[in-house]
mmCIF file of C-alpha atoms in Angstrom:
data_model
loop_
_atom_site.group_PDB
_atom_site.id
_atom_site.type_symbol
_atom_site.label_atom_id
_atom_site.label_comp_id
_atom_site.label_asym_id
_atom_site.label_seq_id
_atom_site.Cartn_x
_atom_site.Cartn_y
_atom_site.Cartn_z
ATOM 1 C CA MET A 266 -23.726 -42.888 -47.938
ATOM 2 C CA ALA A 267 -21.983 -40.127 -45.136
ATOM 3 C CA ASP A 268 -20.539 -41.943 -42.220
ATOM 4 C CA PRO A 269 -21.787 -40.369 -39.300
ATOM 5 C CA ALA A 270 -18.838 -40.842 -37.326
ATOM 6 C CA GLN A 271 -16.613 -39.460 -40.114
ATOM 7 C CA ASP A 272 -18.042 -36.123 -39.524
ATOM 8 C CA ASP A 273 -15.382 -34.314 -38.098
ATOM 9 C CA VAL A 274 -12.886 -35.931 -40.142
ATOM 10 C CA PHE A 275 -12.047 -35.013 -43.939
ATOM 11 C CA VAL A 276 -11.590 -38.119 -45.733
ATOM 12 C CA ASP A 277 -9.586 -37.893 -49.151
ATOM 13 C CA ASP A 278 -9.003 -40.792 -51.452
ATOM 14 C CA ILE A 279 -5.876 -40.552 -52.879
ATOM 15 C CA THR A 280 -2.723 -42.626 -54.975
ATOM 16 C CA LEU A 281 0.545 -43.368 -53.459
ATOM 17 C CA PRO A 282 2.942 -44.004 -55.637
ATOM 18 C CA ALA A 283 5.284 -46.843 -54.707
ATOM 19 C CA ALA A 284 9.275 -47.058 -54.446
ATOM 20 C CA ASP A 285 9.120 -48.522 -57.910
ATOM 21 C CA GLY A 286 6.488 -45.815 -59.206
ATOM 22 C CA TYR A 287 3.601 -48.571 -59.313
ATOM 23 C CA PRO A 288 0.287 -46.395 -58.205
ATOM 24 C CA LEU A 289 -1.312 -47.717 -54.524
ATOM 25 C CA ALA A 290 -4.611 -46.468 -54.002
ATOM 26 C CA ALA A 291 -4.902 -44.923 -50.362
ATOM 27 C CA THR A 292 -7.013 -42.712 -48.112
ATOM 28 C CA LEU A 293 -5.917 -40.082 -45.916
ATOM 29 C CA PHE A 294 -7.857 -39.299 -43.427
ATOM 30 C CA LEU A 295 -7.551 -35.856 -41.202
ATOM 31 C CA PRO A 296 -8.684 -33.631 -38.542
ATOM 32 C CA ARG A 297 -10.682 -30.684 -38.876
ATOM 33 C CA GLY A 298 -8.717 -29.043 -36.321
ATOM 34 C CA ALA A 299 -4.836 -29.034 -35.753
ATOM 35 C CA LYS A 300 -2.764 -31.981 -36.737
ATOM 36 C CA ARG A 301 -0.564 -33.625 -33.834
ATOM 37 C CA ASN A 302 0.213 -36.833 -34.889
ATOM 38 C CA ALA A 303 0.956 -38.917 -38.020
ATOM 39 C CA VAL A 304 0.069 -42.410 -37.935
ATOM 40 C CA LEU A 305 0.585 -44.930 -40.980
ATOM 41 C CA ILE A 306 -1.677 -47.991 -40.718
ATOM 42 C CA ASN A 307 -0.489 -51.196 -42.583
ATOM 43 C CA SER A 308 -2.905 -54.406 -43.292
ATOM 44 C CA ALA A 309 -3.075 -57.231 -42.670
ATOM 45 C CA THR A 310 -2.559 -59.987 -45.584
ATOM 46 C CA ALA A 311 -5.313 -60.145 -47.777
ATOM 47 C CA VAL A 312 -7.325 -57.361 -45.914
ATOM 48 C CA HIS A 313 -8.873 -54.435 -47.976
ATOM 49 C CA ARG A 314 -7.926 -51.021 -46.431
ATOM 50 C CA LYS A 315 -11.690 -49.925 -45.572
ATOM 51 C CA LEU A 316 -11.567 -52.435 -42.304
ATOM 52 C CA TYR A 317 -9.554 -49.976 -41.061
ATOM 53 C CA ARG A 318 -11.898 -47.008 -41.959
ATOM 54 C CA GLY A 319 -13.175 -46.604 -38.413
ATOM 55 C CA PHE A 320 -10.080 -46.687 -36.630
ATOM 56 C CA ALA A 321 -8.673 -44.131 -38.500
ATOM 57 C CA GLY A 322 -11.503 -41.963 -38.520
ATOM 58 C CA TYR A 323 -11.375 -42.123 -34.731
ATOM 59 C CA LEU A 324 -7.667 -41.512 -34.851
ATOM 60 C CA ALA A 325 -8.056 -38.161 -37.066
ATOM 61 C CA LYS A 326 -10.517 -36.989 -34.536
ATOM 62 C CA ARG A 327 -8.126 -36.937 -31.985
ATOM 63 C CA GLY A 328 -5.656 -34.913 -34.244
ATOM 64 C CA CYS A 329 -4.224 -37.713 -35.943
ATOM 65 C CA ALA A 330 -3.136 -37.525 -39.702
ATOM 66 C CA VAL A 331 -3.914 -41.027 -40.786
ATOM 67 C CA LEU A 332 -3.220 -42.659 -44.018
ATOM 68 C CA THR A 333 -4.682 -46.279 -44.941
ATOM 69 C CA TYR A 334 -3.853 -47.943 -48.301
ATOM 70 C CA ASP A 335 -3.785 -51.444 -50.077
ATOM 71 C CA TYR A 336 -0.711 -53.240 -50.990
ATOM 72 C CA ARG A 337 -0.238 -53.833 -55.022
ATOM 73 C CA GLY A 338 -2.216 -56.431 -56.581
ATOM 74 C CA THR A 339 -4.920 -56.219 -54.106
ATOM 75 C CA GLY A 340 -7.870 -54.632 -52.781
ATOM 76 C CA ASP A 341 -7.876 -51.255 -55.028
ATOM 77 C CA SER A 342 -4.826 -51.449 -55.866
ATOM 78 C CA ARG A 343 -5.304 -54.013 -58.541
ATOM 79 C CA GLN A 344 -5.274 -53.082 -62.204
ATOM 80 C CA LYS A 345 -8.439 -52.642 -63.510
ATOM 81 C CA SER A 346 -9.350 -54.781 -66.746
ATOM 82 C CA LEU A 347 -9.488 -53.398 -70.448
ATOM 83 C CA THR A 348 -12.997 -54.581 -70.907
ATOM 84 C CA GLY A 349 -16.087 -54.765 -68.328
ATOM 85 C CA TYR A 350 -17.027 -51.630 -66.158
ATOM 86 C CA ASN A 351 -14.797 -51.459 -62.958
ATOM 87 C CA GLN A 352 -13.396 -55.047 -63.029
ATOM 88 C CA PRO A 353 -10.288 -56.204 -61.907
ATOM 89 C CA LYS A 354 -7.467 -57.511 -64.058
ATOM 90 C CA SER A 355 -6.326 -60.844 -63.891
ATOM 91 C CA LEU A 356 -3.463 -61.463 -61.326
ATOM 92 C CA VAL A 357 -2.055 -64.138 -63.703
ATOM 93 C CA GLY A 358 1.438 -63.061 -64.269
ATOM 94 C CA PHE A 359 1.358 -60.274 -61.907
ATOM 95 C CA LYS A 360 4.318 -60.179 -60.184
ATOM 96 C CA ALA A 361 4.378 -58.816 -56.658
ATOM 97 C CA SER A 362 5.622 -61.042 -53.427
ATOM 98 C CA MET A 363 5.446 -60.217 -49.804
ATOM 99 C CA SER A 364 8.737 -58.860 -49.783
ATOM 100 C CA ASP A 365 7.866 -56.648 -52.758
ATOM 101 C CA TRP A 366 4.914 -55.040 -50.415
ATOM 102 C CA ALA A 367 7.427 -54.486 -47.480
ATOM 103 C CA ALA A 368 10.248 -52.892 -50.021
ATOM 104 C CA GLN A 369 8.215 -51.300 -52.283
ATOM 105 C CA ASP A 370 4.943 -50.248 -50.889
ATOM 106 C CA ILE A 371 5.336 -50.160 -47.476
ATOM 107 C CA THR A 372 8.591 -48.764 -47.495
ATOM 108 C CA ALA A 373 7.281 -45.662 -49.947
ATOM 109 C CA ALA A 374 4.285 -45.268 -47.550
ATOM 110 C CA VAL A 375 6.204 -44.568 -44.245
ATOM 111 C CA ALA A 376 8.212 -41.873 -46.875
ATOM 112 C CA TRP A 377 5.431 -40.449 -48.286
ATOM 113 C CA MET A 378 4.078 -39.615 -44.182
ATOM 114 C CA ARG A 379 7.441 -38.962 -43.029
ATOM 115 C CA GLN A 380 7.981 -36.564 -45.738
ATOM 116 C CA ARG A 381 4.548 -34.916 -45.517
ATOM 117 C CA TYR A 382 4.655 -34.720 -41.869
ATOM 118 C CA HIS A 383 8.001 -34.031 -40.892
ATOM 119 C CA GLY A 384 7.205 -32.224 -37.982
ATOM 120 C CA MET A 385 4.958 -34.283 -35.932
ATOM 121 C CA PRO A 386 5.779 -37.419 -34.093
ATOM 122 C CA PHE A 387 5.228 -40.253 -36.298
ATOM 123 C CA ALA A 388 3.383 -43.587 -35.605
ATOM 124 C CA TYR A 389 3.290 -46.949 -37.395
ATOM 125 C CA VAL A 390 -0.160 -49.372 -37.011
ATOM 126 C CA GLY A 391 0.697 -52.809 -38.386
ATOM 127 C CA HIS A 392 -2.223 -55.443 -37.878
ATOM 128 C CA SER A 393 -0.822 -59.459 -38.607
ATOM 129 C CA PHE A 394 1.175 -58.864 -41.882
ATOM 130 C CA GLY A 395 1.291 -55.339 -41.567
ATOM 131 C CA GLY A 396 3.458 -55.605 -37.916
ATOM 132 C CA GLN A 397 5.251 -58.774 -39.080
ATOM 133 C CA VAL A 398 7.232 -56.300 -41.663
ATOM 134 C CA LEU A 399 8.066 -53.331 -39.499
ATOM 135 C CA GLY A 400 11.644 -55.133 -38.941
ATOM 136 C CA LEU A 401 12.182 -55.469 -42.678
ATOM 137 C CA LEU A 402 12.082 -51.836 -43.808
ATOM 138 C CA PRO A 403 15.389 -49.897 -44.645
ATOM 139 C CA ASN A 404 13.446 -46.651 -43.199
ATOM 140 C CA ASN A 405 12.007 -48.275 -40.101
ATOM 141 C CA THR A 406 14.283 -45.860 -38.163
ATOM 142 C CA GLU A 407 11.594 -42.506 -39.034
ATOM 143 C CA ILE A 408 9.270 -44.140 -36.956
ATOM 144 C CA SER A 409 8.858 -43.224 -33.181
ATOM 145 C CA ARG A 410 6.485 -45.680 -32.281
ATOM 146 C CA ALA A 411 4.915 -48.765 -33.608
ATOM 147 C CA LEU A 412 1.464 -50.344 -32.507
ATOM 148 C CA LEU A 413 1.456 -54.015 -33.685
ATOM 149 C CA ILE A 414 -2.131 -55.409 -33.613
ATOM 150 C CA ALA A 415 -2.219 -59.134 -33.840
ATOM 151 C CA ALA A 416 1.024 -59.515 -35.159
ATOM 152 C CA GLN A 417 3.188 -62.899 -35.340
ATOM 153 C CA ALA A 418 5.840 -64.992 -36.363
ATOM 154 C CA GLY A 419 2.930 -67.057 -38.176
ATOM 155 C CA TYR A 420 4.413 -70.689 -38.122
ATOM 156 C CA TRP A 421 1.626 -72.565 -38.109
ATOM 157 C CA LYS A 422 2.317 -75.154 -35.013
ATOM 158 C CA LEU A 423 2.638 -71.541 -32.464
ATOM 159 C CA MET A 424 -1.368 -71.320 -34.053
ATOM 160 C CA THR A 425 -4.327 -72.935 -31.503
ATOM 161 C CA ALA A 426 -6.063 -75.963 -32.016
ATOM 162 C CA PRO A 427 -7.707 -76.849 -34.206
ATOM 163 C CA GLU A 428 -7.350 -73.684 -36.150
ATOM 164 C CA ARG A 429 -3.215 -74.738 -37.117
ATOM 165 C CA TYR A 430 -4.295 -78.048 -38.923
ATOM 166 C CA ARG A 431 -7.142 -75.764 -40.466
ATOM 167 C CA VAL A 432 -4.523 -73.515 -42.302
ATOM 168 C CA TYR A 433 -1.832 -76.190 -42.710
ATOM 169 C CA ALA A 434 -4.589 -78.204 -44.653
ATOM 170 C CA LEU A 435 -5.930 -74.598 -46.540
ATOM 171 C CA LEU A 436 -2.541 -73.712 -47.493
ATOM 172 C CA ASN A 437 -0.767 -76.842 -48.266
ATOM 173 C CA PHE A 438 -3.454 -79.150 -49.889
ATOM 174 C CA ILE A 439 -6.273 -76.350 -51.302
ATOM 175 C CA GLY A 440 -3.881 -73.539 -51.660
ATOM 176 C CA LEU A 441 -1.107 -74.220 -53.334
ATOM 177 C CA PRO A 442 -2.395 -76.328 -55.874
ATOM 178 C CA LEU A 443 -5.023 -73.858 -56.884
ATOM 179 C CA THR A 444 -2.285 -71.087 -56.757
ATOM 180 C CA ARG A 445 0.018 -73.148 -59.033
ATOM 181 C CA ALA A 446 -3.124 -74.394 -61.391
ATOM 182 C CA LEU A 447 -4.733 -71.041 -62.188
ATOM 183 C CA GLY A 448 -1.380 -68.765 -61.831
ATOM 184 C CA TYR A 449 -3.018 -66.595 -58.068
ATOM 185 C CA MET A 450 -4.932 -67.572 -54.987
ATOM 186 C CA PRO A 451 -8.385 -67.294 -55.187
ATOM 187 C CA GLY A 452 -9.952 -65.609 -51.975
ATOM 188 C CA LYS A 453 -12.702 -67.361 -52.569
ATOM 189 C CA ALA A 454 -10.944 -70.397 -51.531
ATOM 190 C CA GLY A 455 -10.658 -69.067 -47.695
ATOM 191 C CA LEU A 456 -8.308 -66.306 -47.752
ATOM 192 C CA GLY A 457 -10.828 -63.214 -48.560
ATOM 193 C CA MET A 458 -8.939 -61.476 -51.426
ATOM 194 C CA ASP A 459 -7.156 -62.812 -54.364
ATOM 195 C CA LEU A 460 -3.500 -62.616 -53.938
ATOM 196 C CA PRO A 461 -0.627 -62.295 -56.313
ATOM 197 C CA LYS A 462 0.991 -65.994 -56.728
ATOM 198 C CA ASP A 463 4.712 -65.057 -55.622
ATOM 199 C CA ALA A 464 3.158 -63.431 -52.426
ATOM 200 C CA PHE A 465 1.111 -66.512 -51.548
ATOM 201 C CA VAL A 466 3.718 -69.078 -52.171
ATOM 202 C CA GLN A 467 6.258 -67.169 -50.117
ATOM 203 C CA TRP A 468 3.606 -66.636 -47.467
ATOM 204 C CA VAL A 469 3.209 -70.189 -46.909
ATOM 205 C CA SER A 470 7.054 -70.860 -46.827
ATOM 206 C CA TRP A 471 7.030 -68.600 -44.427
ATOM 207 C CA VAL A 472 3.916 -70.230 -42.138
ATOM 208 C CA MET A 473 5.594 -73.485 -42.888
ATOM 209 C CA SER A 474 8.899 -72.573 -41.253
ATOM 210 C CA PRO A 475 9.717 -72.681 -37.277
ATOM 211 C CA ARG A 476 11.069 -69.207 -37.233
ATOM 212 C CA TYR A 477 8.730 -68.026 -39.838
ATOM 213 C CA LEU A 478 10.148 -65.044 -42.141
ATOM 214 C CA PHE A 479 13.345 -65.591 -39.885
ATOM 215 C CA ASP A 480 14.041 -68.633 -41.766
ATOM 216 C CA SER A 481 14.348 -66.905 -45.066
ATOM 217 C CA LYS A 482 17.380 -65.614 -46.587
ATOM 218 C CA LEU A 483 16.162 -62.085 -46.955
ATOM 219 C CA GLU A 484 18.718 -59.293 -46.933
ATOM 220 C CA ALA A 485 16.379 -57.228 -45.556
ATOM 221 C CA LEU A 486 15.864 -58.765 -42.130
ATOM 222 C CA GLN A 487 19.139 -56.677 -41.264
ATOM 223 C CA ASN A 488 17.054 -53.963 -40.712
ATOM 224 C CA PHE A 489 15.359 -55.812 -37.296
ATOM 225 C CA PRO A 490 17.921 -54.113 -35.279
ATOM 226 C CA ASN A 491 17.709 -50.747 -36.415
ATOM 227 C CA TYR A 492 14.468 -50.544 -34.996
ATOM 228 C CA LYS A 493 14.614 -48.190 -31.699
ATOM 229 C CA GLY A 494 11.408 -46.646 -31.341
ATOM 230 C CA ALA A 495 8.770 -47.491 -28.559
ATOM 231 C CA LEU A 496 7.089 -50.801 -29.500
ATOM 232 C CA ARG A 497 4.078 -52.192 -28.124
ATOM 233 C CA ALA A 498 2.787 -55.530 -29.304
ATOM 234 C CA GLN A 499 -0.810 -56.632 -28.368
ATOM 235 C CA CYS A 500 -1.874 -59.798 -28.164
ATOM 236 C CA LEU A 501 -5.889 -61.114 -28.107
ATOM 237 C CA SER A 502 -6.169 -64.136 -26.005
ATOM 238 C CA ASP A 503 -8.734 -65.692 -28.414
ATOM 239 C CA ASP A 504 -6.842 -65.086 -31.771
ATOM 240 C CA PRO A 505 -5.951 -68.402 -32.835
ATOM 241 C CA TRP A 506 -2.974 -66.873 -35.199
ATOM 242 C CA ALA A 507 -1.211 -64.587 -33.020
ATOM 243 C CA THR A 508 -1.046 -66.349 -29.822
ATOM 244 C CA ARG A 509 1.155 -65.269 -27.120
ATOM 245 C CA PRO A 510 4.233 -67.752 -28.044
ATOM 246 C CA ALA A 511 4.320 -66.251 -31.754
ATOM 247 C CA VAL A 512 4.010 -62.498 -31.077
ATOM 248 C CA GLU A 513 6.744 -63.167 -28.560
ATOM 249 C CA LEU A 514 8.884 -65.167 -31.102
ATOM 250 C CA LEU A 515 8.345 -61.473 -33.554
ATOM 251 C CA CYS A 516 9.202 -59.219 -30.720
ATOM 252 C CA SER A 517 12.513 -61.347 -30.499
ATOM 253 C CA GLY A 518 13.670 -59.810 -33.658
ATOM 254 C CA PHE A 519 13.938 -56.254 -32.382
ATOM 255 C CA THR A 520 17.326 -56.829 -30.888
ATOM 256 C CA SER A 521 18.012 -52.964 -30.084
ATOM 257 C CA ILE A 522 14.732 -52.305 -27.770
ATOM 258 C CA LYS A 523 12.355 -53.989 -25.189
ATOM 259 C CA PRO A 524 9.079 -54.246 -26.892
ATOM 260 C CA GLU A 525 6.116 -54.122 -24.856
ATOM 261 C CA ILE A 526 3.924 -57.436 -25.083
ATOM 262 C CA ILE A 527 0.001 -57.060 -23.573
ATOM 263 C CA THR A 528 -2.575 -59.821 -23.956
ATOM 264 C CA VAL A 529 -5.902 -58.254 -24.181
ATOM 265 C CA THR A 530 -9.126 -60.705 -23.221
ATOM 266 C CA PRO A 531 -12.421 -60.515 -24.273
ATOM 267 C CA ALA A 532 -13.746 -60.020 -20.645
ATOM 268 C CA ASP A 533 -11.371 -57.056 -20.556
ATOM 269 C CA THR A 534 -13.657 -55.082 -23.016
ATOM 270 C CA GLY A 535 -16.988 -56.370 -21.753
ATOM 271 C CA VAL A 536 -17.355 -58.546 -25.315
ATOM 272 C CA ALA A 537 -17.908 -62.329 -26.105
ATOM 273 C CA SER A 538 -14.871 -62.326 -28.577
ATOM 274 C CA ILE A 539 -12.129 -60.187 -30.674
ATOM 275 C CA GLY A 540 -10.519 -62.648 -32.429
ATOM 276 C CA HIS A 541 -7.496 -61.670 -35.035
ATOM 277 C CA MET A 542 -9.830 -59.409 -36.718
ATOM 278 C CA GLY A 543 -11.826 -57.751 -33.972
ATOM 279 C CA PHE A 544 -9.944 -54.999 -32.941
ATOM 280 C CA PHE A 545 -11.133 -52.897 -35.601
ATOM 281 C CA ARG A 546 -14.812 -53.085 -34.763
ATOM 282 C CA ALA A 547 -16.412 -49.998 -33.450
ATOM 283 C CA GLU A 548 -17.723 -51.706 -30.588
ATOM 284 C CA HIS A 549 -14.242 -51.054 -29.415
ATOM 285 C CA ARG A 550 -14.132 -47.533 -29.813
ATOM 286 C CA ASP A 551 -14.038 -46.457 -26.076
ATOM 287 C CA THR A 552 -11.853 -49.535 -24.664
ATOM 288 C CA LEU A 553 -8.929 -50.837 -27.517
ATOM 289 C CA TRP A 554 -9.209 -47.815 -29.642
ATOM 290 C CA ARG A 555 -9.102 -45.328 -26.716
ATOM 291 C CA GLY A 556 -6.103 -47.079 -25.273
ATOM 292 C CA ALA A 557 -4.428 -47.517 -28.768
ATOM 293 C CA ALA A 558 -4.675 -43.702 -29.084
ATOM 294 C CA GLU A 559 -3.513 -42.691 -25.952
ATOM 295 C CA TRP A 560 -0.101 -44.949 -26.206
ATOM 296 C CA ILE A 561 -0.039 -43.527 -29.846
ATOM 297 C CA GLN A 562 -0.330 -39.831 -29.141
ATOM 298 C CA ALA A 563 1.800 -40.433 -25.320
ATOM 299 C CA GLY A 564 5.069 -39.883 -27.894
ATOM 300 C CA GLU A 565 3.972 -36.221 -28.577
#
């Protein structure tokens, strides 16, 4: 069925080639009128791109060309099984780490949008993991504005209690044993979507490190100072994962700029809760979404 909220928007499911040629499932949202901005929306860990459909359509109505996509091994970018109707292929043996998502998938999505809409202001929207890796991208200099939503250096002790203890137990006592036994992390264990083994194991190593990904030995960390565009990081006060200290720690990596960090409470938007995922609910169309769109388009 058609979504009435998308009536004034062209929506096209496409395939986006990653840097190594791997086919990524993506959706392009285009306004029926003139295009003024290009926006790339980058997903949280284990979150399907369909979560961002409403927000992407809203931005498209305001004149933005918007792309959403799934990282390799997740969502519709997971390979299909040779048997059964439209069944996903097992992730056992599938090689994909979080740093691969950054280097191969997100980097390619940035390049694709920059090439296709080279004459427009280009904004990067990163939710949680999607915002964490902005600084790792070798081509982050192509981005003029970055809006990070609930994006943080996700060290477990920076989460609120008792959530930090639940996460510690889930990752170490359930997630790692299951992943090592099965060869992948099953989403039904508490994450939402199945994850490739390497991605999950790398994520756990970051979550257990006091400075999160900054404690890793990734060469791509050298790209953090290269980002010199505008950056706004949005905290949600009732988000147990992306707390203000965790967001500040992530933003500290962008040493060439002074990121703007803002905190929004549920009361600010007239709702009972927002949390880690709630920004993208349609009830925030006239509050959080409008503010985000105005900030994104302020760079025209």
